[in-house]
Structure formats: C-alpha cells, structure tokens
C-alpha cells in the first residue's frame, strides 16, 4: 500500500490549498474498480451487488456506484430516499431496517421498495397489512460469530439483528398464516470478515432454510469483506470467496431446482480504500514520554479509531522523505481522541499535511458536530479532476435548526 502524493494525477497537497482542511477525498476510479473486482469474483453466478449505503452516503458516490452497475441496501428510509435522488429505481433498492416504526415500512412500500423483514412481529404486521401482495425478504440471524470486533459482529446468537434461525418454524407459521410472498433470504454476519469459511457457513444456513421457501428469487449473503488497514494486513481474498461461494451456490441451485440470484451487500469493500482524510498538524507537543501531533480533526470526523479500536494508516504528505520518529496523532476534540498511537511517521512539523488512509467507509457517514465543530468538505476525484461533492459546513449550519428563544 503506497502512500500516494497524487490521486489520478491530482496533487493531494493542492487540494488542501483549493478546498482547505480537514478534507475527505475519494478516488472514484478505486470505487468503480472495487465493484468490478466483486463482479469478476462472482462472474459465474447471476450476481447483484447492493452497496451498503451507510458506509458512505454522499449522493454523488451513490451515482457513481449506480454507474458501475450496483444497486443499494438502505438501513433507513432516508438512505432509501437518498438512493432515489441518486437515480436508483425502487427495484434497485433493498430496505433492511432494524426495529423501525411501521410508518417507515409503509413509506418504503409506497415508494415500491422491497423490505427485508427483521423480526417476527414485523412479519405479522407486514402480513396483516399486505398479505402476499408484495415480494419480501427475511433477514435470518444464522448464529455465527464473525467480524473484526464485537461491535461489528451482527450475526451471532445475542445480536439484535434478524430472526434467529432457531425460530424458523415460527417464521414458516407466519408465512403460512398470511401467505407471504418471500422472494429472498438474507444474512449479514458482520464486518471485517476474512475467510471464505464464514461466508460458506452462512451459506449453508441459508441453503438449508431456503428449501422451505418455494418462491425465492435470490439469496443475500450480506457484506463484511475485510480490506487491508495495516501495512501488512491481509484482506479478504474476494476471488477465493467468489469461487468458493459461487460453486456452493450453484450446487444449491441445482438442489433447489431453479437458478437464483446471489446478492451481496458490501459497504467497506467498495469505498474504504478509496477514501483519504487530509488533515493539518496544528501542534507538535513533546512530553517526557510521548510526542503528540494535534491535527485539525478528530473523532467528530473519524470515529473508527475510538469506536472500534480501528487502525488507520497515517503518513506525512509534507515531508515524505524525512527521518522517522514515533508520534501519537490526536484530534482537537475535548475527549481522548487518538487517531493513531505510537506510530512511526516521517518527522512532523507544525503546518504539515497528514493523510489518514482507509477513510472512505464509516468516515464521513459517522461524522458529527460534537464540540460544535463543523463537518469537512468532501471531494471526489473523477476522470482526473477534483469535484466538490459536499461543501464544508459553516457556522450557520450549526444553528440552522436551533430556535433562539426569549426567556
Ligand atoms: C453495514 C451493513 C453491510 C455492510 O457491511 P460492510 O462491513 O461495510 O461490508 C451490509 N449489510 C447490512 C444489512 C449492513 O447493515
């Protein structure tokens, strides 16, 4: 993983001059090539990619993903609407909510979007309202522990997501009672999954359950492909996952008696490596034990290091050849917000530009205004040119919804 000074020929440091810092930068070519990689890895099956919008939801990124031939998975009605604004038709959107009010379900149905049913009570309510008039999907909790961190493991027994596979008899009762038209079964076990093994295990749960549902059109294996965060990190070998899962899937389809579609919902895999968070060193503070680099950003803009203990590579763009030293790169938030601890960087001086890598997924989309800070601008590099896809916030944005009352 090189530390680029340019993206598609665009000099990163010039982006700081042009758009200021902190700045989110996305390499559009990388996003498209990740979509292509998945399409190739699963080229022997009828594949549909439903990009997990929550990873990075800027409308222009969604447009790019649509251009690359993928659909989307939305986890809120707002994401579904963003998708429609980006040009996705309702058939290209799957709505996978977790414990939302029924009004949201109704709204999605009115928009023509398929619902991924996440609980038995929701199945009941859905059945009472619509019977078998609409195709729907069921999210199964396969009881598989997977993923890089407990907070991102969502398919284990104690997870709130999906309907336990042990409750399959109850699921079938509700399907029978309302004559539901179940066209898909879904699992999503977590994020940062390395092995084909986990996807195969999930597949086996899906395959077994699927035999009870005669109207299926697709099986959805969820997302969770791991990307390389650390310099020598192993990433999911998607070619191998593709081969292994596709061949198991094709075997299953023979047993099932019909060719189904295979759906995937990658978030991180499509956008993580395409993203860079460009920040400036405000201060270099030496203490008796540690040298801190304080940058003009923090957990308000990139919460992954603090929330998931995530490792993000950082490099000094301004002094790439300098001698190395160890630093703690920290944010400006009044809270411990370490971005990188005990990290070897080429010597950092006040005013240097640092680049935080792998910032495409769950970066901006999890950003907040904590400490009453403004959220950064977002720039997409496309066809060798930087395009501003979101303006930097201004003070006005902070108070836009506040009522200034008289007491
Ligand atoms: C978050 C999420 C994904 C994507 O997970 P990644 O680890 O980003 O690939 C896929 N499906 C569902 C239902 C999700 O909630």
Short mmCIF file of C-alpha atoms and ligand atoms in Angstrom, two decimals:
data_model
loop_
_atom_site.label_atom_id
_atom_site.label_comp_id
_atom_site.label_asym_id
_atom_site.label_seq_id
_atom_site.Cartn_x
_atom_site.Cartn_y
_atom_site.Cartn_z
CA UNK A 1 0.00 0.00 0.00
CA UNK A 2 1.91 3.04 -1.22
CA UNK A 3 1.44 6.47 0.33
CA UNK A 4 0.27 8.49 -2.64
CA UNK A 5 1.13 12.14 -3.19
CA UNK A 6 -1.28 12.17 -6.13
CA UNK A 7 -4.66 10.62 -6.85
CA UNK A 8 -5.40 10.13 -10.55
CA UNK A 9 -2.68 12.67 -11.24
CA UNK A 10 -4.20 15.26 -8.89
CA UNK A 11 -1.72 16.50 -6.31
CA UNK A 12 -3.20 15.96 -2.86
CA UNK A 13 -1.46 18.99 -1.33
CA UNK A 14 -3.09 21.22 -3.95
CA UNK A 15 -6.47 20.00 -2.76
CA UNK A 16 -5.63 21.42 0.67
CA UNK A 17 -4.95 24.80 -0.96
CA UNK A 18 -8.08 24.62 -3.04
CA UNK A 19 -10.58 23.21 -0.54
CA UNK A 20 -8.92 23.62 2.88
CA UNK A 21 -8.51 21.04 5.61
CA UNK A 22 -9.79 18.83 7.07
CA UNK A 23 -10.93 17.32 3.81
CA UNK A 24 -12.40 13.99 2.76
CA UNK A 25 -11.07 12.90 -0.63
CA UNK A 26 -12.44 9.95 -2.59
CA UNK A 27 -10.85 8.21 -5.55
CA UNK A 28 -13.79 7.44 -7.83
CA UNK A 29 -11.75 5.07 -10.01
CA UNK A 30 -10.95 2.93 -6.99
CA UNK A 31 -14.63 2.63 -6.09
CA UNK A 32 -15.54 1.55 -9.61
CA UNK A 33 -12.64 -0.92 -9.73
CA UNK A 34 -13.76 -2.48 -6.43
CA UNK A 35 -17.23 -3.02 -7.90
CA UNK A 36 -15.60 -4.64 -10.94
CA UNK A 37 -13.44 -6.87 -8.75
CA UNK A 38 -16.51 -8.25 -7.00
CA UNK A 39 -18.34 -8.69 -10.29
CA UNK A 40 -15.39 -10.70 -11.61
CA UNK A 41 -15.07 -12.76 -8.45
CA UNK A 42 -18.70 -13.83 -8.78
CA UNK A 43 -18.86 -13.91 -12.57
CA UNK A 44 -20.19 -17.47 -12.72
CA UNK A 45 -23.44 -16.65 -10.91
CA UNK A 46 -26.23 -14.12 -11.54
CA UNK A 47 -24.86 -11.52 -9.13
CA UNK A 48 -26.50 -8.41 -7.76
CA UNK A 49 -24.45 -6.03 -5.66
CA UNK A 50 -26.42 -3.92 -3.21
CA UNK A 51 -23.98 -1.34 -1.88
CA UNK A 52 -24.47 -0.76 1.87
CA UNK A 53 -25.25 2.94 1.67
CA UNK A 54 -24.43 3.63 5.30
CA UNK A 55 -20.70 3.25 4.64
CA UNK A 56 -20.60 6.47 2.60
CA UNK A 57 -23.83 8.06 1.54
CA UNK A 58 -22.97 11.16 -0.46
CA UNK A 59 -25.42 11.26 -3.38
CA UNK A 60 -22.58 11.58 -5.89
CA UNK A 61 -20.91 8.45 -4.56
CA UNK A 62 -24.25 6.68 -4.91
CA UNK A 63 -24.47 7.90 -8.51
CA UNK A 64 -21.03 6.54 -9.21
CA UNK A 65 -21.94 3.19 -7.70
CA UNK A 66 -25.05 3.10 -9.84
CA UNK A 67 -22.96 3.83 -12.94
CA UNK A 68 -20.75 0.90 -12.00
CA UNK A 69 -23.79 -1.36 -12.14
CA UNK A 70 -24.69 -1.92 -8.49
CA UNK A 71 -27.89 -1.31 -6.53
CA UNK A 72 -28.09 -0.31 -2.88
CA UNK A 73 -29.06 -1.59 0.52
CA UNK A 74 -30.63 1.07 2.74
CA UNK A 75 -30.93 0.81 6.51
CA UNK A 76 -33.13 3.86 6.94
CA UNK A 77 -35.91 5.39 4.91
CA UNK A 78 -33.67 8.41 4.49
CA UNK A 79 -30.98 6.29 2.85
CA UNK A 80 -33.61 4.84 0.54
CA UNK A 81 -34.64 8.37 -0.43
CA UNK A 82 -31.02 9.40 -0.98
CA UNK A 83 -30.74 6.41 -3.28
CA UNK A 84 -33.78 7.52 -5.27
CA UNK A 85 -32.32 11.03 -5.52
CA UNK A 86 -29.17 9.45 -6.88
CA UNK A 87 -31.24 7.82 -9.61
CA UNK A 88 -31.78 4.29 -8.31
CA UNK A 89 -35.17 2.88 -9.22
CA UNK A 90 -37.16 1.38 -6.37
CA UNK A 91 -36.38 -2.13 -7.68
CA UNK A 92 -32.68 -1.47 -7.25
CA UNK A 93 -33.10 -0.67 -3.56
CA UNK A 94 -33.48 -3.10 -0.70
CA UNK A 95 -34.60 -1.75 2.65
CA UNK A 96 -33.02 -3.56 5.59
CA UNK A 97 -34.26 -1.77 8.70
CA UNK A 98 -33.67 -2.81 12.27
CA UNK A 99 -36.60 -2.25 14.58
CA UNK A 100 -38.11 0.79 12.87
CA UNK A 101 -41.68 2.03 13.23
CA UNK A 102 -44.23 0.59 10.82
CA UNK A 103 -44.79 4.02 9.22
CA UNK A 104 -41.30 3.71 7.72
CA UNK A 105 -42.16 0.31 6.33
CA UNK A 106 -45.34 1.73 4.81
CA UNK A 107 -43.42 4.62 3.33
CA UNK A 108 -40.89 2.28 1.72
CA UNK A 109 -43.70 0.10 0.36
CA UNK A 110 -45.38 3.17 -1.12
CA UNK A 111 -42.09 4.01 -2.82
CA UNK A 112 -42.06 0.48 -4.26
CA UNK A 113 -39.03 -0.68 -2.29
CA UNK A 114 -38.59 -4.23 -1.08
CA UNK A 115 -38.49 -4.81 2.67
CA UNK A 116 -36.09 -7.10 4.44
CA UNK A 117 -38.16 -8.32 7.40
CA UNK A 118 -36.13 -8.28 10.59
CA UNK A 119 -38.44 -9.65 13.30
CA UNK A 120 -41.43 -11.93 13.80
CA UNK A 121 -43.66 -9.05 14.98
CA UNK A 122 -42.76 -7.12 11.83
CA UNK A 123 -43.59 -10.17 9.71
CA UNK A 124 -47.01 -10.31 11.42
CA UNK A 125 -47.65 -6.62 10.91
CA UNK A 126 -46.47 -6.81 7.32
CA UNK A 127 -48.69 -9.83 6.75
CA UNK A 128 -51.76 -8.10 8.19
CA UNK A 129 -51.16 -5.02 6.04
CA UNK A 130 -50.14 -6.55 2.73
CA UNK A 131 -50.66 -10.32 2.84
CA UNK A 132 -48.89 -11.91 -0.09
CA UNK A 133 -49.36 -8.94 -2.40
CA UNK A 134 -45.70 -7.87 -2.21
CA UNK A 135 -42.46 -9.75 -2.53
CA UNK A 136 -40.39 -9.54 0.67
CA UNK A 137 -37.14 -10.79 2.08
CA UNK A 138 -36.41 -12.24 5.52
CA UNK A 139 -33.28 -11.46 7.48
CA UNK A 140 -32.08 -14.57 9.24
CA UNK A 141 -29.72 -14.49 12.20
CA UNK A 142 -27.54 -17.51 11.46
CA UNK A 143 -25.85 -17.60 14.89
CA UNK A 144 -22.39 -17.16 13.51
CA UNK A 145 -19.76 -15.17 15.36
CA UNK A 146 -17.77 -13.27 12.78
CA UNK A 147 -16.13 -9.95 12.22
CA UNK A 148 -13.21 -7.92 13.45
CA UNK A 149 -14.75 -6.51 16.63
CA UNK A 150 -17.76 -7.40 18.80
CA UNK A 151 -19.41 -4.08 17.90
CA UNK A 152 -19.41 -5.08 14.25
CA UNK A 153 -20.44 -8.70 14.76
CA UNK A 154 -24.12 -8.80 13.98
CA UNK A 155 -24.95 -12.41 13.16
CA UNK A 156 -24.26 -14.10 16.49
CA UNK A 157 -26.79 -15.51 18.88
CA UNK A 158 -27.01 -12.45 21.11
CA UNK A 159 -27.17 -9.96 18.27
CA UNK A 160 -30.33 -7.88 17.84
CA UNK A 161 -30.32 -8.35 14.08
CA UNK A 162 -32.52 -10.67 12.08
CA UNK A 163 -34.72 -13.56 13.14
CA UNK A 164 -32.98 -16.44 14.84
CA UNK A 165 -32.55 -19.46 12.62
CA UNK A 166 -33.85 -21.46 15.58
CA UNK A 167 -37.17 -19.69 15.06
CA UNK A 168 -37.56 -21.00 11.53
CA UNK A 169 -40.75 -22.89 12.48
CA UNK A 170 -42.35 -19.66 13.72
CA UNK A 171 -41.19 -17.85 10.59
CA UNK A 172 -42.86 -20.51 8.47
CA UNK A 173 -46.05 -20.25 10.54
CA UNK A 174 -46.31 -16.53 9.86
CA UNK A 175 -45.55 -17.04 6.16
CA UNK A 176 -48.30 -19.65 6.00
CA UNK A 177 -50.79 -17.60 8.01
CA UNK A 178 -50.59 -14.56 5.73
CA UNK A 179 -49.50 -16.38 2.58
CA UNK A 180 -46.44 -14.11 2.46
CA UNK A 181 -44.54 -14.00 -0.80
CA UNK A 182 -40.97 -14.50 0.37
CA UNK A 183 -38.65 -13.90 -2.57
CA UNK A 184 -35.36 -13.61 -0.70
CA UNK A 185 -33.47 -14.75 2.37
CA UNK A 186 -30.72 -12.64 3.84
CA UNK A 187 -27.87 -12.90 6.30
CA UNK A 188 -25.23 -10.38 7.28
CA UNK A 189 -22.85 -11.65 9.92
CA UNK A 190 -20.54 -8.71 10.46
CA UNK A 191 -17.75 -6.56 9.20
CA UNK A 192 -14.05 -7.28 8.61
CA UNK A 193 -14.64 -10.94 7.76
CA UNK A 194 -11.54 -12.53 6.36
CA UNK A 195 -12.37 -16.08 5.39
CA UNK A 196 -14.44 -17.71 2.74
CA UNK A 197 -15.24 -20.16 5.52
CA UNK A 198 -17.58 -17.69 7.26
CA UNK A 199 -19.45 -16.96 4.05
CA UNK A 200 -19.75 -20.67 3.36
CA UNK A 201 -21.03 -21.33 6.87
CA UNK A 202 -23.59 -18.58 6.41
CA UNK A 203 -24.40 -20.02 3.01
CA UNK A 204 -25.15 -23.40 4.49
CA UNK A 205 -27.62 -21.85 6.91
CA UNK A 206 -29.26 -20.02 4.01
CA UNK A 207 -29.33 -23.09 1.78
CA UNK A 208 -30.98 -25.25 4.39
CA UNK A 209 -33.61 -22.65 5.25
CA UNK A 210 -34.20 -21.84 1.58
CA UNK A 211 -35.63 -25.30 0.87
CA UNK A 212 -38.71 -24.26 2.87
CA UNK A 213 -39.40 -21.25 0.66
CA UNK A 214 -40.60 -22.19 -2.82
CA UNK A 215 -40.86 -18.65 -4.29
CA UNK A 216 -37.30 -17.46 -3.84
CA UNK A 217 -35.60 -15.25 -6.40
CA UNK A 218 -32.39 -14.56 -4.51
CA UNK A 219 -30.19 -15.33 -1.54
CA UNK A 220 -28.40 -12.38 0.02
CA UNK A 221 -25.05 -13.09 1.68
CA UNK A 222 -24.67 -9.60 3.16
CA UNK A 223 -21.43 -7.67 3.27
CA UNK A 224 -18.44 -7.65 5.54
CA UNK A 225 -15.45 -8.23 3.26
CA UNK A 226 -12.34 -7.13 5.04
CA UNK A 227 -9.96 -4.63 3.48
CA UNK A 228 -6.31 -4.07 4.44
CA UNK A 229 -5.96 -1.38 7.08
CA UNK A 230 -2.44 -2.08 8.34
CA UNK A 231 0.59 -2.12 6.04
CA UNK A 232 0.89 -5.91 6.08
CA UNK A 233 -2.73 -6.66 6.74
CA UNK A 234 -4.40 -9.48 4.93
CA UNK A 235 -7.62 -8.57 3.19
CA UNK A 236 -10.39 -10.94 2.22
CA UNK A 237 -9.34 -12.81 -0.89
CA UNK A 238 -12.53 -11.99 -2.77
CA UNK A 239 -11.52 -14.13 -5.72
CA UNK A 240 -11.37 -17.11 -3.42
CA UNK A 241 -14.59 -16.22 -1.63
CA UNK A 242 -16.17 -15.73 -5.05
CA UNK A 243 -15.05 -19.11 -6.30
CA UNK A 244 -15.99 -21.00 -3.13
CA UNK A 245 -19.32 -19.32 -2.53
CA UNK A 246 -20.35 -19.36 -6.20
CA UNK A 247 -19.68 -23.05 -6.53
CA UNK A 248 -21.58 -23.89 -3.33
CA UNK A 249 -24.38 -21.61 -4.51
CA UNK A 250 -24.62 -23.26 -7.94
CA UNK A 251 -24.75 -26.68 -6.27
CA UNK A 252 -27.55 -25.43 -4.07
CA UNK A 253 -29.50 -24.04 -7.03
CA UNK A 254 -29.46 -27.50 -8.61
CA UNK A 255 -30.93 -28.95 -5.43
CA UNK A 256 -33.43 -26.12 -5.21
CA UNK A 257 -34.43 -26.77 -8.81
CA UNK A 258 -34.09 -23.24 -10.10
CA UNK A 259 -31.35 -20.69 -10.78
CA UNK A 260 -31.50 -17.96 -8.14
CA UNK A 261 -29.65 -14.66 -7.94
CA UNK A 262 -26.84 -14.20 -5.48
CA UNK A 263 -26.87 -10.84 -3.72
CA UNK A 264 -24.04 -9.17 -1.83
CA UNK A 265 -24.11 -6.03 0.28
CA UNK A 266 -20.58 -4.72 0.53
CA UNK A 267 -20.02 -1.37 2.18
CA UNK A 268 -16.44 -1.14 3.34
CA UNK A 269 -15.06 -3.19 0.45
CA UNK A 270 -16.32 -0.73 -2.15
CA UNK A 271 -15.38 2.58 -0.54
CA UNK A 272 -12.90 2.20 2.32
CA UNK A 273 -9.61 2.30 0.43
CA UNK A 274 -10.89 4.96 -1.95
CA UNK A 275 -11.11 7.47 0.89
CA UNK A 276 -8.47 9.73 2.44
CA UNK A 277 -8.91 12.20 5.27
CA UNK A 278 -6.50 15.07 4.76
CA UNK A 279 -5.66 16.97 7.94
CA UNK A 280 -3.16 19.57 9.09
CA UNK A 281 -0.83 19.39 12.08
CA UNK A 282 -1.83 22.26 14.36
CA UNK A 283 0.69 21.47 17.04
CA UNK A 284 3.58 19.14 17.76
CA UNK A 285 3.74 18.70 21.51
CA UNK A 286 6.60 16.89 23.17
CA UNK A 287 6.10 15.45 26.61
CA UNK A 288 8.59 13.45 28.66
CA UNK A 289 7.17 10.23 27.22
CA UNK A 290 5.23 10.87 24.03
CA UNK A 291 5.27 13.29 21.13
CA UNK A 292 1.76 14.30 20.16
CA UNK A 293 0.73 15.63 16.81
CA UNK A 294 -2.52 17.53 17.24
CA UNK A 295 -4.44 17.77 13.97
CA UNK A 296 -7.38 19.89 12.83
CA UNK A 297 -9.82 16.98 13.00
CA UNK A 298 -10.78 14.28 15.47
CA UNK A 299 -13.34 11.69 16.46
CA UNK A 300 -16.03 14.06 15.27
CA UNK A 301 -14.86 13.39 11.73
CA UNK A 302 -13.45 9.88 12.01
CA UNK A 303 -14.73 7.92 14.95
CA UNK A 304 -13.49 4.46 13.95
CA UNK A 305 -10.23 4.51 15.92
CA UNK A 306 -12.03 5.35 19.16
CA UNK A 307 -15.23 3.42 18.49
CA UNK A 308 -13.80 0.19 17.11
CA UNK A 309 -10.11 0.42 18.03
CA UNK A 310 -9.62 0.62 14.30
CA UNK A 311 -6.17 1.02 12.84
CA UNK A 312 -5.82 3.68 10.16
CA UNK A 313 -2.52 4.24 8.39
CA UNK A 314 -1.29 7.80 8.57
CA UNK A 315 1.50 9.45 6.59
CA UNK A 316 3.13 12.83 6.42
CA UNK A 317 2.42 14.22 2.98
CA UNK A 318 4.55 17.31 3.53
CA UNK A 319 7.75 15.52 4.47
CA UNK A 320 7.72 12.09 2.84
CA UNK A 321 11.48 11.54 2.95
CA UNK A 322 12.22 12.88 6.45
CA UNK A 323 13.71 10.88 9.26
CA UNK A 324 11.32 8.78 11.24
CA UNK A 325 10.05 9.27 14.77
CA UNK A 326 7.19 7.95 16.88
CA UNK A 327 4.09 10.02 17.39
CA UNK A 328 0.62 9.88 18.80
CA UNK A 329 -1.64 11.52 16.27
CA UNK A 330 -4.55 13.02 18.16
CA UNK A 331 -7.58 15.12 17.36
CA UNK A 332 -8.68 18.52 18.64
CA UNK A 333 -11.77 17.25 20.45
CA UNK A 334 -12.02 17.65 24.24
CA UNK A 335 -12.12 13.94 24.78
CA UNK A 336 -9.37 11.41 24.31
CA UNK A 337 -9.42 11.10 20.56
CA UNK A 338 -6.38 9.21 19.43
CA UNK A 339 -6.28 8.66 15.70
CA UNK A 340 -3.01 6.70 15.74
CA UNK A 341 -0.91 5.69 18.74
CA UNK A 342 2.87 5.10 18.84
CA UNK A 343 3.08 5.46 15.10
CA UNK A 344 6.24 5.89 13.13
CA UNK A 345 5.95 8.89 10.83
CA UNK A 346 8.48 10.95 8.94
CA UNK A 347 9.24 13.98 11.07
CA UNK A 348 6.19 16.19 11.57
CA UNK A 349 6.33 19.96 11.85
CA UNK A 350 3.55 22.35 12.63
CA UNK A 351 1.57 23.01 9.45
CA UNK A 352 2.41 19.68 7.79
CA UNK A 353 -0.34 17.87 5.96
CA UNK A 354 -1.09 14.36 7.17
CA UNK A 355 -3.16 11.82 5.30
CA UNK A 356 -5.31 9.26 7.11
CA UNK A 357 -5.96 6.28 4.88
CA UNK A 358 -8.93 3.96 4.51
CA UNK A 359 -11.23 6.80 5.42
CA UNK A 360 -13.88 6.13 2.79
CA UNK A 361 -16.09 3.78 4.78
CA UNK A 362 -17.77 4.85 8.02
CA UNK A 363 -15.78 8.09 7.97
CA UNK A 364 -17.88 11.00 6.86
CA UNK A 365 -21.08 9.00 7.26
CA UNK A 366 -20.42 8.72 11.01
CA UNK A 367 -19.17 12.30 11.38
CA UNK A 368 -20.88 14.61 13.83
CA UNK A 369 -20.83 18.17 15.08
CA UNK A 370 -19.52 17.18 18.51
CA UNK A 371 -17.74 20.05 20.25
CA UNK A 372 -19.77 22.23 17.89
CA UNK A 373 -17.25 21.60 15.17
CA UNK A 374 -18.08 21.82 11.50
CA UNK A 375 -18.03 18.79 9.26
CA UNK A 376 -15.45 18.77 6.46
CA UNK A 377 -15.93 19.16 2.74
CA UNK A 378 -15.90 16.08 0.50
CA UNK A 379 -14.10 15.96 -2.83
CA UNK A 380 -14.42 13.23 -5.44
CA UNK A 381 -11.59 12.68 -7.88
CA UNK A 382 -13.18 11.60 -11.14
CA UNK A 383 -11.61 11.46 -14.58
CA UNK A 384 -8.50 13.15 -13.24
CA UNK A 385 -10.34 16.12 -11.78
CA UNK A 386 -11.39 17.09 -8.26
CA UNK A 387 -15.11 17.67 -7.87
CA UNK A 388 -16.52 19.23 -4.72
CA UNK A 389 -19.37 16.91 -3.76
CA UNK A 390 -20.14 18.50 -0.41
CA UNK A 391 -19.33 21.97 0.82
CA UNK A 392 -17.57 22.46 4.11
CA UNK A 393 -20.08 23.32 6.80
CA UNK A 394 -20.30 26.84 8.11
CA UNK A 395 -21.27 28.25 11.48
CA UNK A 396 -24.74 28.88 10.05
CA UNK A 397 -25.20 25.11 9.62
CA UNK A 398 -24.69 24.59 13.33
CA UNK A 399 -27.51 26.88 14.33
CA UNK A 400 -29.82 26.31 11.40
CA UNK A 401 -32.29 24.28 13.46
CA UNK A 402 -31.84 25.98 16.80
CA UNK A 403 -34.59 28.30 17.96
CA UNK A 404 -33.13 31.32 19.63
CA UNK A 405 -35.78 31.88 22.31
CA UNK A 406 -36.52 34.74 24.66
CA UNK A 407 -36.72 33.94 28.37
C1 LIG B 1 -23.49 -2.45 7.40
C2 LIG B 1 -24.15 -3.46 6.58
C3 LIG B 1 -23.50 -4.02 5.48
C4 LIG B 1 -22.09 -3.67 5.06
O1 LIG B 1 -21.08 -4.07 5.90
P1 LIG B 1 -19.55 -3.86 5.44
O2 LIG B 1 -18.77 -4.41 6.55
O3 LIG B 1 -19.36 -2.38 5.30
O4 LIG B 1 -19.37 -4.57 4.16
C5 LIG B 1 -24.20 -4.93 4.73
N1 LIG B 1 -25.46 -5.29 5.03
C6 LIG B 1 -26.12 -4.76 6.09
C7 LIG B 1 -27.51 -5.17 6.36
C8 LIG B 1 -25.48 -3.84 6.90
O5 LIG B 1 -26.14 -3.33 7.94
#
